[in-house]
XYZ file of N, CA and C in Angstrom:
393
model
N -15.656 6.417 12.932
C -14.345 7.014 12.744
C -13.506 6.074 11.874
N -12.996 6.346 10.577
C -12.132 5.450 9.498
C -10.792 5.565 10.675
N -10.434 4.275 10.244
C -8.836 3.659 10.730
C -7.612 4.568 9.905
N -6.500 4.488 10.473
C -5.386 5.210 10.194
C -4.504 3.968 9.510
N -4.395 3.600 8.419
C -3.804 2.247 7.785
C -2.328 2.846 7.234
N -1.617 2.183 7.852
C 0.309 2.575 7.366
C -0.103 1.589 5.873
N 0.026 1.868 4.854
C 0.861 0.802 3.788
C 1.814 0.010 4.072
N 2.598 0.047 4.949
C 3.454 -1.017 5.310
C 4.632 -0.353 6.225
N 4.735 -1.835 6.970
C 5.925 -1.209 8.223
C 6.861 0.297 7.955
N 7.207 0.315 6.776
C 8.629 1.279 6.795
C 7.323 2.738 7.008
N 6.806 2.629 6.163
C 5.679 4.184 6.101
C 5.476 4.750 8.183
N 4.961 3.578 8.248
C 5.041 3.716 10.060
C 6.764 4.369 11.024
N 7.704 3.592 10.048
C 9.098 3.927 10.996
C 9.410 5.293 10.393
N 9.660 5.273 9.190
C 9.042 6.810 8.256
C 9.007 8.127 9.593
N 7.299 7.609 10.022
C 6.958 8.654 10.364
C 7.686 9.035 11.307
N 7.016 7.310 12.401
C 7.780 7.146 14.086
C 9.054 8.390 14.065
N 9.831 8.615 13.135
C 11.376 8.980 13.146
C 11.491 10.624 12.979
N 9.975 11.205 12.642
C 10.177 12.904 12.424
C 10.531 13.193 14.521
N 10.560 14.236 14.235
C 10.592 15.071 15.460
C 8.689 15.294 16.292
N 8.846 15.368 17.513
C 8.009 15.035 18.147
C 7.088 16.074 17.718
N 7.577 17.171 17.588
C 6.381 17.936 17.254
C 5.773 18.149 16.297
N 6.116 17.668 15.030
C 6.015 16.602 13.812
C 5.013 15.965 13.759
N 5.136 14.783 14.634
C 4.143 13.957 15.093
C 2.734 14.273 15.614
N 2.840 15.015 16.742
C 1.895 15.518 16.896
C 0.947 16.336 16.263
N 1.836 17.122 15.119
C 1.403 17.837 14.148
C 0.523 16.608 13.166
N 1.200 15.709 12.498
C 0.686 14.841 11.866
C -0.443 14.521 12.584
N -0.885 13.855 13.740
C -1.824 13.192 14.410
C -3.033 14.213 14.678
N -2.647 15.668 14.906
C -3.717 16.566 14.677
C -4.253 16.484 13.234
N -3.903 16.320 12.640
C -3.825 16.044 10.970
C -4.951 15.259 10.507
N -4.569 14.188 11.099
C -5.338 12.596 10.902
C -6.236 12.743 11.904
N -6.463 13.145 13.063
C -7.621 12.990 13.653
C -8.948 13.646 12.697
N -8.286 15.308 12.262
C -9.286 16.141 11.747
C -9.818 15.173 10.727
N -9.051 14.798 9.971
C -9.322 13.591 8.987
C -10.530 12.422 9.489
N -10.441 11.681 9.998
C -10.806 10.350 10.879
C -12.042 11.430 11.323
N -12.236 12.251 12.163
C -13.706 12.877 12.274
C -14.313 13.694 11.311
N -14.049 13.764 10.056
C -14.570 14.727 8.653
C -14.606 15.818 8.731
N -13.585 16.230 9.686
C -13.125 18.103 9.397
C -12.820 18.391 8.165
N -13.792 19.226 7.975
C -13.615 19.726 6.354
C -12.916 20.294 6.096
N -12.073 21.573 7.013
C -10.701 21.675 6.987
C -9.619 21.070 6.612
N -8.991 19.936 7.595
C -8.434 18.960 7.311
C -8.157 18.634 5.859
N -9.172 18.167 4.986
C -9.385 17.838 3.770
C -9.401 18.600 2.481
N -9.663 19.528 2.792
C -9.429 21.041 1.601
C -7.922 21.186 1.779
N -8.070 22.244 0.047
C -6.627 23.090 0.146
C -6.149 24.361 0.945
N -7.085 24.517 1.859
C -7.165 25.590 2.767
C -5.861 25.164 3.879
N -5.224 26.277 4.616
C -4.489 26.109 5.733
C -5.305 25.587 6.929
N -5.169 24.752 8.066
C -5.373 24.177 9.015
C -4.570 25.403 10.205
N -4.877 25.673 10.624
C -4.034 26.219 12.121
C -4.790 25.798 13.609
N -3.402 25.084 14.048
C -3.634 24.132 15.037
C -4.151 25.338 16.256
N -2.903 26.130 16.389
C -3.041 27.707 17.329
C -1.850 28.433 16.932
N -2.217 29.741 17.812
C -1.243 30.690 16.908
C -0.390 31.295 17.850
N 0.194 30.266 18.576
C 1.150 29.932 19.427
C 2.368 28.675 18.794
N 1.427 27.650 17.864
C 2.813 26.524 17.226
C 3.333 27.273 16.875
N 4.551 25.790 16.828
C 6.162 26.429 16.354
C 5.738 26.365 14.960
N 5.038 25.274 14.451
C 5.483 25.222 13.032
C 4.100 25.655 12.330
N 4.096 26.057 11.068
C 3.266 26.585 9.824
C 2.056 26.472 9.557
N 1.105 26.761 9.565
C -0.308 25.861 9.257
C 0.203 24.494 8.270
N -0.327 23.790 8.349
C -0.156 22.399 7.579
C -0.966 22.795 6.355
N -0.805 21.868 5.331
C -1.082 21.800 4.340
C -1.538 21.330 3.047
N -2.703 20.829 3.124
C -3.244 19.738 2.273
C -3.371 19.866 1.033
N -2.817 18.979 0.345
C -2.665 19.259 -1.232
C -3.264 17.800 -2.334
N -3.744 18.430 -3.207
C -3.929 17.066 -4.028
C -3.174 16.604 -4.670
N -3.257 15.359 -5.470
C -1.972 14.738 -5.313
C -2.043 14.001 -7.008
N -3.236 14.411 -7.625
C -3.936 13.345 -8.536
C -2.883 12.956 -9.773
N -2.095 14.452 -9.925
C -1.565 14.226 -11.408
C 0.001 13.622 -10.978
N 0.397 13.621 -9.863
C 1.518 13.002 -9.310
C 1.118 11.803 -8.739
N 0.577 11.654 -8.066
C 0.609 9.854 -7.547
C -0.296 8.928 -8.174
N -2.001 10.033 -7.675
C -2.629 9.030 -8.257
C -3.939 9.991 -7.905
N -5.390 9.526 -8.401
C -6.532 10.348 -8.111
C -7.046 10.070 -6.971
N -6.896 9.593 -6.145
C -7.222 9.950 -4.514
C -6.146 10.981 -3.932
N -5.284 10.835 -4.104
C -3.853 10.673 -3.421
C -3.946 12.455 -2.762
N -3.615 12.587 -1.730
C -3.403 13.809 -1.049
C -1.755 14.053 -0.397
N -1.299 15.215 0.239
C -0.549 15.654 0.770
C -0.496 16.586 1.827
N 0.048 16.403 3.393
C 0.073 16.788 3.778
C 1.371 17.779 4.109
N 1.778 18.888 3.967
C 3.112 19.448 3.840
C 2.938 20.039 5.649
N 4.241 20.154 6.397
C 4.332 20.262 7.428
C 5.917 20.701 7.402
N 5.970 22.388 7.992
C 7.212 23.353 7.821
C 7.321 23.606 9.372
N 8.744 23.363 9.772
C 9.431 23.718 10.654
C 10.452 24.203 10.184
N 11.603 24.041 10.833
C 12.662 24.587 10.197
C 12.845 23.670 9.026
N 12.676 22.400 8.667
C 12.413 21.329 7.598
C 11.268 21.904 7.415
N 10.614 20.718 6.269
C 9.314 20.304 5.776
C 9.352 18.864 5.714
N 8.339 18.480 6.077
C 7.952 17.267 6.217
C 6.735 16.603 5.553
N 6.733 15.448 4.790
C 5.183 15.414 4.036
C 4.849 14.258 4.034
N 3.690 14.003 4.010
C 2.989 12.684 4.144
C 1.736 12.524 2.964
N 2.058 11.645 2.634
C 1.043 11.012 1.692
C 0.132 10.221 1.841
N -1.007 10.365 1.929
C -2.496 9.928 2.072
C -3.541 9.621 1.423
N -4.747 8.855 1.339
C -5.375 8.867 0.988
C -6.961 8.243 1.648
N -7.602 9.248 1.538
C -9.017 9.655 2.519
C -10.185 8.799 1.824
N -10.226 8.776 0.819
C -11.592 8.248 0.298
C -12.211 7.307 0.220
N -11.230 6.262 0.623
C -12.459 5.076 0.991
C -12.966 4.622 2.394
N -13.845 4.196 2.490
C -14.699 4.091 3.348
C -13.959 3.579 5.049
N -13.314 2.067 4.483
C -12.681 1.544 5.420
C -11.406 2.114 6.318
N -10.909 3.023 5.836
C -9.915 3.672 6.330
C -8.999 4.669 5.800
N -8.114 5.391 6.096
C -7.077 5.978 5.759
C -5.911 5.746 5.667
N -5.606 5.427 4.475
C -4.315 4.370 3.939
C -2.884 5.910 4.101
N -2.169 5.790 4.851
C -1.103 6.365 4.704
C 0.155 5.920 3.394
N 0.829 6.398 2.864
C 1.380 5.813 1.713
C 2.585 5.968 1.396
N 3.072 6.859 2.436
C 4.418 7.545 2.321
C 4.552 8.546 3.249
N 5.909 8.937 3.389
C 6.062 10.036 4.515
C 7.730 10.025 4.568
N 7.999 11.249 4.380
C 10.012 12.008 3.700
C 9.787 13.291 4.445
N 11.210 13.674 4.744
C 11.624 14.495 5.109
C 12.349 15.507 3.893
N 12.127 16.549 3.046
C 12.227 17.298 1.927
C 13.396 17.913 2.421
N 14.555 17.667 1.475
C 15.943 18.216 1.960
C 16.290 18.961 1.078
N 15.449 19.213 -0.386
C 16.355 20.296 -1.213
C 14.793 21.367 -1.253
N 15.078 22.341 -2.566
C 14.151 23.435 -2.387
C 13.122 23.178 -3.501
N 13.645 21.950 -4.612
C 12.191 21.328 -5.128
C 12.288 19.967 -4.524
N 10.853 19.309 -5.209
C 10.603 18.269 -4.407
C 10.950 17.070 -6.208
N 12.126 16.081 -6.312
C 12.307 15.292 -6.945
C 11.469 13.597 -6.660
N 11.156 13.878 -8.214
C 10.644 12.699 -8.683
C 10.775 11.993 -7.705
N 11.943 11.555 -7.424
C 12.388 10.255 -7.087
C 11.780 10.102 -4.682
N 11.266 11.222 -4.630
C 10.836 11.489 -3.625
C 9.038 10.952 -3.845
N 8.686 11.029 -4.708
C 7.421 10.791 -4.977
C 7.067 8.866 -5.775
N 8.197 8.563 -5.950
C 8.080 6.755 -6.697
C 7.562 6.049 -5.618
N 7.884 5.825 -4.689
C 7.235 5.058 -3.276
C 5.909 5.640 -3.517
N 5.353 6.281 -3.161
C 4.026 6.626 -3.015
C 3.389 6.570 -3.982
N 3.657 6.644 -5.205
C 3.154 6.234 -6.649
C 2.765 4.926 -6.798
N 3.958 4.098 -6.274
C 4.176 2.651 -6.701
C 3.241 2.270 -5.325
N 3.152 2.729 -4.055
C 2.269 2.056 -3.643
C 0.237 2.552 -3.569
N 0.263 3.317 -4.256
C -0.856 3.724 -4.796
C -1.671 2.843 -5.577
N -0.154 2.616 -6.804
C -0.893 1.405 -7.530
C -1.326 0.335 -6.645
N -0.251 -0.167 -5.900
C -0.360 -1.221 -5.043
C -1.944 -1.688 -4.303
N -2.097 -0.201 -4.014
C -3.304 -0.156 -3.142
C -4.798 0.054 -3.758
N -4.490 0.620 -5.198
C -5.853 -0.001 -5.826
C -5.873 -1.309 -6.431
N -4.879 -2.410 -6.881
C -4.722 -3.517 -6.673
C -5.527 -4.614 -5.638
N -4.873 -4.053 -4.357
C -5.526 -4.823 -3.269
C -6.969 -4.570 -3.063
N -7.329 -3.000 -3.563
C -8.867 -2.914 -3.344
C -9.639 -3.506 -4.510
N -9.155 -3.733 -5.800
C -9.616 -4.765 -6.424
C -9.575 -6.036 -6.005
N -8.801 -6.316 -5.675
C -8.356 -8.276 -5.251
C -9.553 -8.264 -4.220
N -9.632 -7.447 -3.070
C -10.685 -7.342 -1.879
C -12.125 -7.317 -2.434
N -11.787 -6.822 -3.496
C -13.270 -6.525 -4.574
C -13.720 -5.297 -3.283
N -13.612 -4.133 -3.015
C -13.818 -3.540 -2.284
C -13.894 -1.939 -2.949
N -15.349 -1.162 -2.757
C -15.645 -0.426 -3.359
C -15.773 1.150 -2.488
C-alpha cells in the first residue's frame, strides 16, 4: 500500500480545515488510491453511495496545468473542494495542494502552489536520484 505524503505542513492544515464530510470524502479518495482502484484513478465518477450528501468525486488530469503526473480531485457540496495529487511513483502519494473554490472559474492564482510545488517535487526526486 503507497504512503499518503502531504508536501508540507500547510497542504496537511489545508485539508485538516475542510468540513468533516470533506474529509472523509477525501480519505475514501486516497484509500481507493493507496489500494489501485482503478476507479479512483480514471476520469470516471467514483460514487461512494447513493445516499452521500455530496457529488461523485472527481478525478481529473492535471498535466497541462501543473505538471505531467499531476491529478485532481474535485469534491461538490454546497462548495467544491479540490486536492491536488500525484499517484505515480512508487514510494507514495505526494499530496500537493488542497483550496476551497470560491468563484465559478478556477484562477490561475489557485493553481501556483501546486505548480510550484510540483516542480519542487521532481527536484527532490532527482536530488533522491529516485525513479
Amino acid at each position: 500500500m503507497k504512503a499518503i505524503i502531504y508536501w508540507n505542513r500547510k497542504v496537511q492544515t489545508e485539508i485538516d480545515n475542510f468540513p468533516e464530510g470533506v474529509l472523509e470524502r477525501i480519505n475514501f479518495e486516497f484509500t481507493a488510491l493507496q489500494n489501485d482502484c482503478s476507479n479512483a484513478s480514471s476520469e470516471e465518477e467514483v460514487v461512494l453511495d447513493e445516499t452521500a450528501e455530496f457529488s461523485p468525486a472527481q478525478h481529473k488530469a492535471m498535466r497541462e496545468t501543473i505538471g505531467r503526473y499531476a491529478r485532481q480531485i474535485t469534491i461538490k457540496s454546497g462548495d467544491s473542494y479540490r486536492v491536488i495529487y500525484v499517484v505515480k511513483f512508487p514510494e507514495g502519494i505526494y499530496v500537493l495542494h488542497a483550496f476551497k473554490k470560491k468563484t465559478n472559474g478556477t484562477s490561475k492564482k489557485d493553481y501556483t502552489p501546486a505548480k510550484s510545488r510540483y516542480k519542487d517535487l521532481e527536484q527532490y526526486r532527482r536530488d533522491k536520484k529516485l525513479k
